[in-house]
mmCIF file of C-alpha atoms and ligand atoms in Angstrom:
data_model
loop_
_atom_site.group_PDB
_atom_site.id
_atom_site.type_symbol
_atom_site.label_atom_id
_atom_site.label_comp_id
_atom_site.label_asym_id
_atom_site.label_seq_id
_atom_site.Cartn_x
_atom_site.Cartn_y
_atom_site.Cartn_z
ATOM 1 C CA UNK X 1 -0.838 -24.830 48.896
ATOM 2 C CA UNK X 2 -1.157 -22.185 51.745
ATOM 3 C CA UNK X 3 -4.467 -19.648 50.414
ATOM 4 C CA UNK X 4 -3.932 -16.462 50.351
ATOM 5 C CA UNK X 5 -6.218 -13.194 50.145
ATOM 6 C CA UNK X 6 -6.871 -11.502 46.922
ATOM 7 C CA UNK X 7 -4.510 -8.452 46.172
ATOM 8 C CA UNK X 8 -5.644 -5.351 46.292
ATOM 9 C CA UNK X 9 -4.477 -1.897 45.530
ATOM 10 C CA UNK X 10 -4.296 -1.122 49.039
ATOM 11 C CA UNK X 11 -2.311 -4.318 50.104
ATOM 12 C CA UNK X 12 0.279 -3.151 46.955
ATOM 13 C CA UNK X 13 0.590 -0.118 48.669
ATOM 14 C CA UNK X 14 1.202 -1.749 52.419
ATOM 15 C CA UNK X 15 3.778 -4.218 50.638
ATOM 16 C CA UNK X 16 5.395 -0.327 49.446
ATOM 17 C CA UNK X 17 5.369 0.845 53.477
ATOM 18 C CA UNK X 18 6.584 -2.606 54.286
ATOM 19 C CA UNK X 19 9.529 -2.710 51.806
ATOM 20 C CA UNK X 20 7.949 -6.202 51.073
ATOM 21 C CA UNK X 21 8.811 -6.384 47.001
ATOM 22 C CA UNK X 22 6.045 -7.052 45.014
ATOM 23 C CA UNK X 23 6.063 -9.541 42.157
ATOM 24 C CA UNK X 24 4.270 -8.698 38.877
ATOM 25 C CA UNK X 25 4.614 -10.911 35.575
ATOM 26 C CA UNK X 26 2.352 -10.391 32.005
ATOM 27 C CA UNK X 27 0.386 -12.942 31.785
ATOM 28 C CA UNK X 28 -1.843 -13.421 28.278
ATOM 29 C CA UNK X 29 -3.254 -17.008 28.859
ATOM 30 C CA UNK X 30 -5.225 -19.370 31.243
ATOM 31 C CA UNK X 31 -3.038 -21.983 31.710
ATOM 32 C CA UNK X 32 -0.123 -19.400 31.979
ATOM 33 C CA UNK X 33 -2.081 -17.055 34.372
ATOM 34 C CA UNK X 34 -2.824 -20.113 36.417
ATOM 35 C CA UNK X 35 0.799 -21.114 37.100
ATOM 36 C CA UNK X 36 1.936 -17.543 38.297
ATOM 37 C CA UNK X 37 -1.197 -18.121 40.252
ATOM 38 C CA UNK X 38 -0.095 -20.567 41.785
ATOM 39 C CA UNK X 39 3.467 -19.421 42.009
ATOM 40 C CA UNK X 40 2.566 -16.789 44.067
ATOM 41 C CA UNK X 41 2.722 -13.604 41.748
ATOM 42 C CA UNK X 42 0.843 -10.788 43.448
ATOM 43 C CA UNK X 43 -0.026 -8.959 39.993
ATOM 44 C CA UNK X 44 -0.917 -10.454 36.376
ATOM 45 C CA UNK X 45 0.017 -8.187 33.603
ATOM 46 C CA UNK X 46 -2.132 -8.582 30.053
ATOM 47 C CA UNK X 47 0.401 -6.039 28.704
ATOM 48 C CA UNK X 48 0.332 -4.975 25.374
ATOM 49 C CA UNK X 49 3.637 -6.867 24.967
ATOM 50 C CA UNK X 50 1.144 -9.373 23.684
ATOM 51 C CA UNK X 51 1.703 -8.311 20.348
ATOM 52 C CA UNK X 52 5.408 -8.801 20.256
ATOM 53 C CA UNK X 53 5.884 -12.422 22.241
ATOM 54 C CA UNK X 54 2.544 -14.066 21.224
ATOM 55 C CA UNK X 55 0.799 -12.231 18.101
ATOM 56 C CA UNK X 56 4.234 -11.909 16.147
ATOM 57 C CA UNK X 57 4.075 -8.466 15.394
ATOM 58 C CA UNK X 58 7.587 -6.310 15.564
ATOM 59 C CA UNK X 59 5.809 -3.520 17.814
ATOM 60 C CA UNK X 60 2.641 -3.295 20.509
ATOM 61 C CA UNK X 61 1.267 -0.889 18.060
ATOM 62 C CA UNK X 62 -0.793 -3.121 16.228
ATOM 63 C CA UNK X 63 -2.326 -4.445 19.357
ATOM 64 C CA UNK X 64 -6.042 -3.266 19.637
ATOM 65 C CA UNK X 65 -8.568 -3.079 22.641
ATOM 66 C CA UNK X 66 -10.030 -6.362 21.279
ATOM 67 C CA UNK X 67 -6.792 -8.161 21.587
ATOM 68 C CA UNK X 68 -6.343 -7.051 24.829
ATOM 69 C CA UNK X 69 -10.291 -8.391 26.036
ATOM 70 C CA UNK X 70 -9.987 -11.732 24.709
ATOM 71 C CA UNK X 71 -6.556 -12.492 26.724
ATOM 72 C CA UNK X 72 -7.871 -10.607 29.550
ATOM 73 C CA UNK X 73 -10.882 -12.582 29.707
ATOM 74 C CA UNK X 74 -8.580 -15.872 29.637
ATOM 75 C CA UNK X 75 -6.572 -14.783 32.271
ATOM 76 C CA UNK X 76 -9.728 -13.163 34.443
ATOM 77 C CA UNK X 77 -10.411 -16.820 34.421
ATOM 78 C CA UNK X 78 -7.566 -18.255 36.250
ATOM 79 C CA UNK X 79 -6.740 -15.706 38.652
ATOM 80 C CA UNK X 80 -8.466 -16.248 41.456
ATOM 81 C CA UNK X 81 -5.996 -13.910 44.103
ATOM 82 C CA UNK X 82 -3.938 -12.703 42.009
ATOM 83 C CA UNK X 83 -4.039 -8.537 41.142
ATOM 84 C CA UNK X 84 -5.065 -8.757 36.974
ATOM 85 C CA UNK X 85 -4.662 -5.302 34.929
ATOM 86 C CA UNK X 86 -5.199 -4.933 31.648
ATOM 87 C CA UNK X 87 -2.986 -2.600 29.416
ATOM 88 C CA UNK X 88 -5.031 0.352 27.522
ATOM 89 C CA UNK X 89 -3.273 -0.362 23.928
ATOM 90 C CA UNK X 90 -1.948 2.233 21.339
ATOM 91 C CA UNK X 91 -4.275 5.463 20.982
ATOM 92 C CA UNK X 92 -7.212 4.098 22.961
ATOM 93 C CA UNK X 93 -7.051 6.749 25.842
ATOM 94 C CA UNK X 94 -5.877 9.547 23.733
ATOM 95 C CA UNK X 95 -9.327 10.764 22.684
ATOM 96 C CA UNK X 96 -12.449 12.049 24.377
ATOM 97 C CA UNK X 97 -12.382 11.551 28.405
ATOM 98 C CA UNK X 98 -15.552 10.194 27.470
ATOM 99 C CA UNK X 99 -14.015 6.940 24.821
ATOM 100 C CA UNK X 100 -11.097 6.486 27.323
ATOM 101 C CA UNK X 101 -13.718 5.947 29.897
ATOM 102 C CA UNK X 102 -15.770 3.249 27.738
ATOM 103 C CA UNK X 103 -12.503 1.389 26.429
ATOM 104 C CA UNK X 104 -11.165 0.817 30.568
ATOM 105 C CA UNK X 105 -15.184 -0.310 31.242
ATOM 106 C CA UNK X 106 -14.410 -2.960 28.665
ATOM 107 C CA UNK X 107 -12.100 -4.501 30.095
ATOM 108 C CA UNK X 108 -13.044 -4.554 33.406
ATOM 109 C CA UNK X 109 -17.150 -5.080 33.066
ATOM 110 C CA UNK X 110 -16.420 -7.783 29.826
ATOM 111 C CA UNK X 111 -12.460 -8.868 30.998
ATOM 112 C CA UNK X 112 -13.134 -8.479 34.317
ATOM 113 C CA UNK X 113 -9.545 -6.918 34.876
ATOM 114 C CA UNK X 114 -9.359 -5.197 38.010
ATOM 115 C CA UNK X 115 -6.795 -1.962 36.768
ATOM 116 C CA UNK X 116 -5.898 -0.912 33.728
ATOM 117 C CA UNK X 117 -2.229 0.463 32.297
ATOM 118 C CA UNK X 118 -1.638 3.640 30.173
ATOM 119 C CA UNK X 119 1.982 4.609 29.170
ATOM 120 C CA UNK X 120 2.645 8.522 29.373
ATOM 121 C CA UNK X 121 3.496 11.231 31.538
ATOM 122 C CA UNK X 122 1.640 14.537 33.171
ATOM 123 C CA UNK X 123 0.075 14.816 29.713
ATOM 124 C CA UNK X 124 -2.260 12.032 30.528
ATOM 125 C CA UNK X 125 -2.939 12.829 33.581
ATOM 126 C CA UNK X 126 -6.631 14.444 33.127
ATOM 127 C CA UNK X 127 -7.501 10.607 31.500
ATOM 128 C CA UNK X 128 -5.885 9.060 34.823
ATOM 129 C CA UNK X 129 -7.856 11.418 36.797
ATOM 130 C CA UNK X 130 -11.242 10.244 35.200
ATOM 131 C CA UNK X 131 -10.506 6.962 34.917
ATOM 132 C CA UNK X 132 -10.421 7.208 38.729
ATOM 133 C CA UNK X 133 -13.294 8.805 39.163
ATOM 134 C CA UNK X 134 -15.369 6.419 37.432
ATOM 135 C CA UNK X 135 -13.672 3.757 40.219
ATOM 136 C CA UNK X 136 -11.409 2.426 37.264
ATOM 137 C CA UNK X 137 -7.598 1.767 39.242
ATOM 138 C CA UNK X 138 -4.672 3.002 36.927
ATOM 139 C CA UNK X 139 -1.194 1.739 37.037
ATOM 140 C CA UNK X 140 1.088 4.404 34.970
ATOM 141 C CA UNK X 141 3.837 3.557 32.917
ATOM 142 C CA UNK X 142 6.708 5.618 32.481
ATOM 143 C CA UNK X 143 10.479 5.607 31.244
ATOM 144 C CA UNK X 144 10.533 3.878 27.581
ATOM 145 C CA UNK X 145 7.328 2.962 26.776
ATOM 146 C CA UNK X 146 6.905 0.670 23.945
ATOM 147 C CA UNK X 147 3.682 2.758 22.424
ATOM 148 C CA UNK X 148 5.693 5.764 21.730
ATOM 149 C CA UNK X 149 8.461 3.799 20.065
ATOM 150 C CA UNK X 150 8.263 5.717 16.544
ATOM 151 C CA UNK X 151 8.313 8.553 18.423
ATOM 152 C CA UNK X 152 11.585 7.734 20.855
ATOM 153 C CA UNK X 153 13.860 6.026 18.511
ATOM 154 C CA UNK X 154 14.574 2.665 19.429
ATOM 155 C CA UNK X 155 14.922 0.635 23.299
ATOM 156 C CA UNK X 156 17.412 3.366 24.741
ATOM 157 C CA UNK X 157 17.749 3.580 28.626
ATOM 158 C CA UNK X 158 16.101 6.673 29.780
ATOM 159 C CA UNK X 159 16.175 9.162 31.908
ATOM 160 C CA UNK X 160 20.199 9.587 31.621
ATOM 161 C CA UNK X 161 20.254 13.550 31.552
ATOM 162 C CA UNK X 162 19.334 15.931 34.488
ATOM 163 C CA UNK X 163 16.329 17.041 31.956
ATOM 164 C CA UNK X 164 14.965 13.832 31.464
ATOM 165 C CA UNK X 165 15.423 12.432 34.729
ATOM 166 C CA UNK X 166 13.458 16.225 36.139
ATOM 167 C CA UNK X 167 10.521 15.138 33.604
ATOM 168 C CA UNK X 168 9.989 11.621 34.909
ATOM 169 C CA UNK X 169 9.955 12.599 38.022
ATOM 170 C CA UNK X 170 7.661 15.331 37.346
ATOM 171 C CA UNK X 171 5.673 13.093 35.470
ATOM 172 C CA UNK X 172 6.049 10.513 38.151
ATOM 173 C CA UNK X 173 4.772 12.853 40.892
ATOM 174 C CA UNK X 174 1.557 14.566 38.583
ATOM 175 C CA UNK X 175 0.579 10.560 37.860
ATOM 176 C CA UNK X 176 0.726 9.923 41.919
ATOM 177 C CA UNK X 177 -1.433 13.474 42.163
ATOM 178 C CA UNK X 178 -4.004 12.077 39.241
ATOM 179 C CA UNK X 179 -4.751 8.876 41.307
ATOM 180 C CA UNK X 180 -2.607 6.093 40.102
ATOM 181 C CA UNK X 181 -2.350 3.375 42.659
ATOM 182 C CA UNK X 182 0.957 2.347 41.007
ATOM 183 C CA UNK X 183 3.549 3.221 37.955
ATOM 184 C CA UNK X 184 5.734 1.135 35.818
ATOM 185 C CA UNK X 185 9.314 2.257 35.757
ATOM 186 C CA UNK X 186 10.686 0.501 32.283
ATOM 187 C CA UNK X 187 14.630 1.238 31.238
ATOM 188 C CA UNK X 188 15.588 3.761 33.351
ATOM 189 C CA UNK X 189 18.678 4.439 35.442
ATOM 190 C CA UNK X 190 18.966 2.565 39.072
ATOM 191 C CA UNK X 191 19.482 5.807 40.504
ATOM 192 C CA UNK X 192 16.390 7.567 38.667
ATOM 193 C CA UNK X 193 14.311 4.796 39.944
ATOM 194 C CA UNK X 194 15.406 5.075 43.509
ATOM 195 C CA UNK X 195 14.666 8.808 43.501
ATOM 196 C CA UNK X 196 11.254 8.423 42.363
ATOM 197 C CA UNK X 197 10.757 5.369 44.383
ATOM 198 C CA UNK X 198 11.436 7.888 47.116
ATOM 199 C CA UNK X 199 9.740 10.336 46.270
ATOM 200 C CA UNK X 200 6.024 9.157 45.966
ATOM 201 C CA UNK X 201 3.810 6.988 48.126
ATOM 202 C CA UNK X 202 2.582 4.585 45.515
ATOM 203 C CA UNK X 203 4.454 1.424 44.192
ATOM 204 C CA UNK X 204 7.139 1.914 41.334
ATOM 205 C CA UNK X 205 7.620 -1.103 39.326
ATOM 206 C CA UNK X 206 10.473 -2.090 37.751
ATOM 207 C CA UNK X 207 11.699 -3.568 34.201
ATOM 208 C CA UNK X 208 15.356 -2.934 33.791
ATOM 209 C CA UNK X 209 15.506 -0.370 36.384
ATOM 210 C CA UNK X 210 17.438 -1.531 39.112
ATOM 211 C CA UNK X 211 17.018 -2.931 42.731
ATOM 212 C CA UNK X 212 15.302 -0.095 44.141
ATOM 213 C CA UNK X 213 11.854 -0.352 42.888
ATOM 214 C CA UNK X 214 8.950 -1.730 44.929
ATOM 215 C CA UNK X 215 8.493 -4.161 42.424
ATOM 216 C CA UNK X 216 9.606 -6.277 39.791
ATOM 217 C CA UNK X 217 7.999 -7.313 36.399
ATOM 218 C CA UNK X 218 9.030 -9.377 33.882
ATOM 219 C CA UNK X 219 7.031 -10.488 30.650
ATOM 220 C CA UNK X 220 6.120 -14.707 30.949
ATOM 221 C CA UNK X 221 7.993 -15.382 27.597
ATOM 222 C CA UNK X 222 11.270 -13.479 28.246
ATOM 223 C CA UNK X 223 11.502 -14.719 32.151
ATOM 224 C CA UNK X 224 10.927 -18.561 30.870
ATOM 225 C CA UNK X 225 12.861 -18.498 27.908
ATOM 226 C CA UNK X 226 10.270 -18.990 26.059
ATOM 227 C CA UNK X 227 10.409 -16.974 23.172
ATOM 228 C CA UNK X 228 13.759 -19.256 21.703
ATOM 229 C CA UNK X 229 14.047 -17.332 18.475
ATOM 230 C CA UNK X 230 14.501 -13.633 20.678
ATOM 231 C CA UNK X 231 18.080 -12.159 21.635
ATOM 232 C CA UNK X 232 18.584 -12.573 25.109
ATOM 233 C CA UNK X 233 18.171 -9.002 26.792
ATOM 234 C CA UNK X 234 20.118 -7.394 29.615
ATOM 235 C CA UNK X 235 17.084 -6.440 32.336
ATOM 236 C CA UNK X 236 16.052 -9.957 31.338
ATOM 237 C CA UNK X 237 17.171 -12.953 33.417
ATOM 238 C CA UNK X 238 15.781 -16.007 32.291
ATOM 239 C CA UNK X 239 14.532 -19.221 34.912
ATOM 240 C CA UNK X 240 14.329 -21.355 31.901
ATOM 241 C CA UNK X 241 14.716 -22.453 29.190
ATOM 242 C CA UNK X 242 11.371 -23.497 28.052
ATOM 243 C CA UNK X 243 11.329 -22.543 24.427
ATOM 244 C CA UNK X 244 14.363 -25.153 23.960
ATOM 245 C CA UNK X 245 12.719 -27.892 25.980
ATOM 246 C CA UNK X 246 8.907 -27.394 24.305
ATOM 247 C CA UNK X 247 11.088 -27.435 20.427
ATOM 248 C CA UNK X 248 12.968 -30.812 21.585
ATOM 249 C CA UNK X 249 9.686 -32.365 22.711
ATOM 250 C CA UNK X 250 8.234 -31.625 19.809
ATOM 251 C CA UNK X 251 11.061 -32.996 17.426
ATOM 252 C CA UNK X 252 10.879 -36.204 19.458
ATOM 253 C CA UNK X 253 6.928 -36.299 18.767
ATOM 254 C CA UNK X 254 7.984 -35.887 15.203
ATOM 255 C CA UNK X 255 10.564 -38.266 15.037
ATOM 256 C CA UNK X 256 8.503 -40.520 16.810
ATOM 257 C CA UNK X 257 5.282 -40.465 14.647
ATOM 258 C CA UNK X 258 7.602 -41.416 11.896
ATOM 259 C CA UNK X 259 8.986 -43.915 13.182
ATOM 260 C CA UNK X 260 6.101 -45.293 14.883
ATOM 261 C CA UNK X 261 7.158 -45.718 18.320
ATOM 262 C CA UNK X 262 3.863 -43.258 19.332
ATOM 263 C CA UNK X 263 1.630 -44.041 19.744
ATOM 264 C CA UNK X 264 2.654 -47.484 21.758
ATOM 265 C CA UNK X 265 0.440 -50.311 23.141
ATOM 266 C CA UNK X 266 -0.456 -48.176 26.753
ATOM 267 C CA UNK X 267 -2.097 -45.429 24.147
ATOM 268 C CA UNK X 268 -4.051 -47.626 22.163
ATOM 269 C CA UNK X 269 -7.405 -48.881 22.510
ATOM 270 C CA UNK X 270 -9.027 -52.283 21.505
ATOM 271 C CA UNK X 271 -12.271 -53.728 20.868
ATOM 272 C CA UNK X 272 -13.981 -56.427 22.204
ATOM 273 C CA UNK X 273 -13.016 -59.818 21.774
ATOM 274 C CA UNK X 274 -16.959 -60.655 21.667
ATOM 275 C CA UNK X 275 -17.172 -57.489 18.813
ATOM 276 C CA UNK X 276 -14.408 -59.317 16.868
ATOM 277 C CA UNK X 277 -16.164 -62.708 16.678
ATOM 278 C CA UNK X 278 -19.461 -60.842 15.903
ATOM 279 C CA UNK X 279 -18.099 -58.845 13.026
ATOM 280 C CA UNK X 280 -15.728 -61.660 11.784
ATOM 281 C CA UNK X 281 -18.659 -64.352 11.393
ATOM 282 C CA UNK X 282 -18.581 -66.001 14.923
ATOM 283 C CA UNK X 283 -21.965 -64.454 15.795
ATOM 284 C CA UNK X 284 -25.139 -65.551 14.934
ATOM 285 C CA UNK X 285 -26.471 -63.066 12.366
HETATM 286 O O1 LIG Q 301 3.197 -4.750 27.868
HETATM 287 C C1 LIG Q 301 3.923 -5.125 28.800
HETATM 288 O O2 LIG Q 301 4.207 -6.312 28.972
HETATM 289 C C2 LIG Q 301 4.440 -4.113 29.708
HETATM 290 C C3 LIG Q 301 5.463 -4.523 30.703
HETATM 291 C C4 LIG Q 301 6.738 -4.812 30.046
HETATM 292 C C5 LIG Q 301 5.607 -3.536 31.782
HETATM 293 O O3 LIG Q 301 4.041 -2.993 29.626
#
């Protein structure tokens, strides 16, 4: 396998100037991390989406800073070129300047992340600002943002109306001023996400917003088709069907245990034939 450099912020923003797409996909494991490693994915994701696809909960919400560090840490692990950020989960940059500023050092002095996400528009700006500062990267996240579900209503496309679409890309353009190196576009119209592709210098990347983004991401479990029991969504398309395959090995495991085909004579380990006679009265004690 060819090596390649590790990613920075400032090769994500050359692949923007380029019009080279960049690849992004969540990542909340080592073994998982390693194979989009290895597959060539430019940015690892810990995303908060942890919560839904691998803790079981029905929202990110419950997903807390500590979550976050012990996947991040797993996934620090593995990716060896490969761009890792960390999401900031539910109310944890909301506070003081001061407690945003400690949670980010978390996960980047203990989960060795090299970014961190926070969903939300101008009004965090002043936390994207500091977070800077302090030498923290920041990837935005904007459109329908999972944290704030309560508070929108359900998964609805955004940015439909004139107002809405004028507010992202306000938003979009007061994130850019703050510092981010790059912002998440998530459910928002193709032609939304080609104007504020457009209009700032930094990396838009896209989850069920079109073509036009610099980027794609998708979350590991959704792409893979991994999470069997979920309803297939729209901006989803899936490049496997894992969850099936991983359910029918297991029923043949199953199956197999009780009928005792497994384990078979290449998985089964015998003694000694000199042990045998010693234990069985052929020896001389
Ligand atoms: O938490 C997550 O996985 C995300 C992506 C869907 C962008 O925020």
């Amino acid at each position: 396998m060819e090596t390649r450099k590790p990613i920075t912020t400032a090769r994500l923003r050359k692949m923007k100037e380029e019009k080279s797409p960049i690849s992004v996909v969540t990542a909340y494991d080592y073994p998982s991390a390693m194979l989009a490693e290895q597959a060539g994915v430019e940015v690892l994701l810990v995303g908060d989406s942890l919560g839904n696809v691998v803790l079981g909960y029905d929202t990110t919400v419950p997903v807390t800073l500590d979550d976050i560090l012990h996947h991040t840490k797993a996934v620090t692990r593995a990716a060896k070129t490969s761009f890792v950020v960390a999401d900031l989960p539910f109310a944890t940059y909301h506070g003081s300047l001061d407690q945003t500023l400690r949670n980010a050092a978390r996960l980047m002095q203990e989960g060795l992340a090299k970014a961190v996400k926070l969903e939300g528009g101008a009004e965090i700006a002043p936390a994207v600002q500091a977070l800077v500062r302090a030498g923290i990267p920041v990837m935005a996240h904007l459109g329908l943002t999972p944290q704030s579900i309560h508070q929108i209503g359900g998964f609805k496309v955004q940015g439909k109306t004139n107002e809405q679409a004028k507010k992202l890309l306000d938003d979009a353009r007061a994130l850019e001023e703050a510092g981010a190196f790059s912002v998440v576009l998530e459910l928002v119209t193709d032609e939304l996400a080609r104007e504020v592709t457009d209009a700032i210098s930094i990396p838009t990347i896209g989850i069920g917003a079109g073509a036009s983004c610099d980027g794609q991401v998708l979350v590991f479990h959704d792409l893979l088709g991994f999470a069997a029991d979920t309803q297939p969504k729209r901006m989803v398309k899936e490049y496997a069907a894992v969850g099936s395959m991983i359910r029918g090995a297991l029923q043949q495991y199953v199956q197999e245990v009780k009928s005792r085909q497994f384990p078979a004579e290449q998985h089964t380990f015998h003694r000694p034939e000199d042990v045998a006679v010693h234990l069985y009265g052929g020896g001389n004690s």
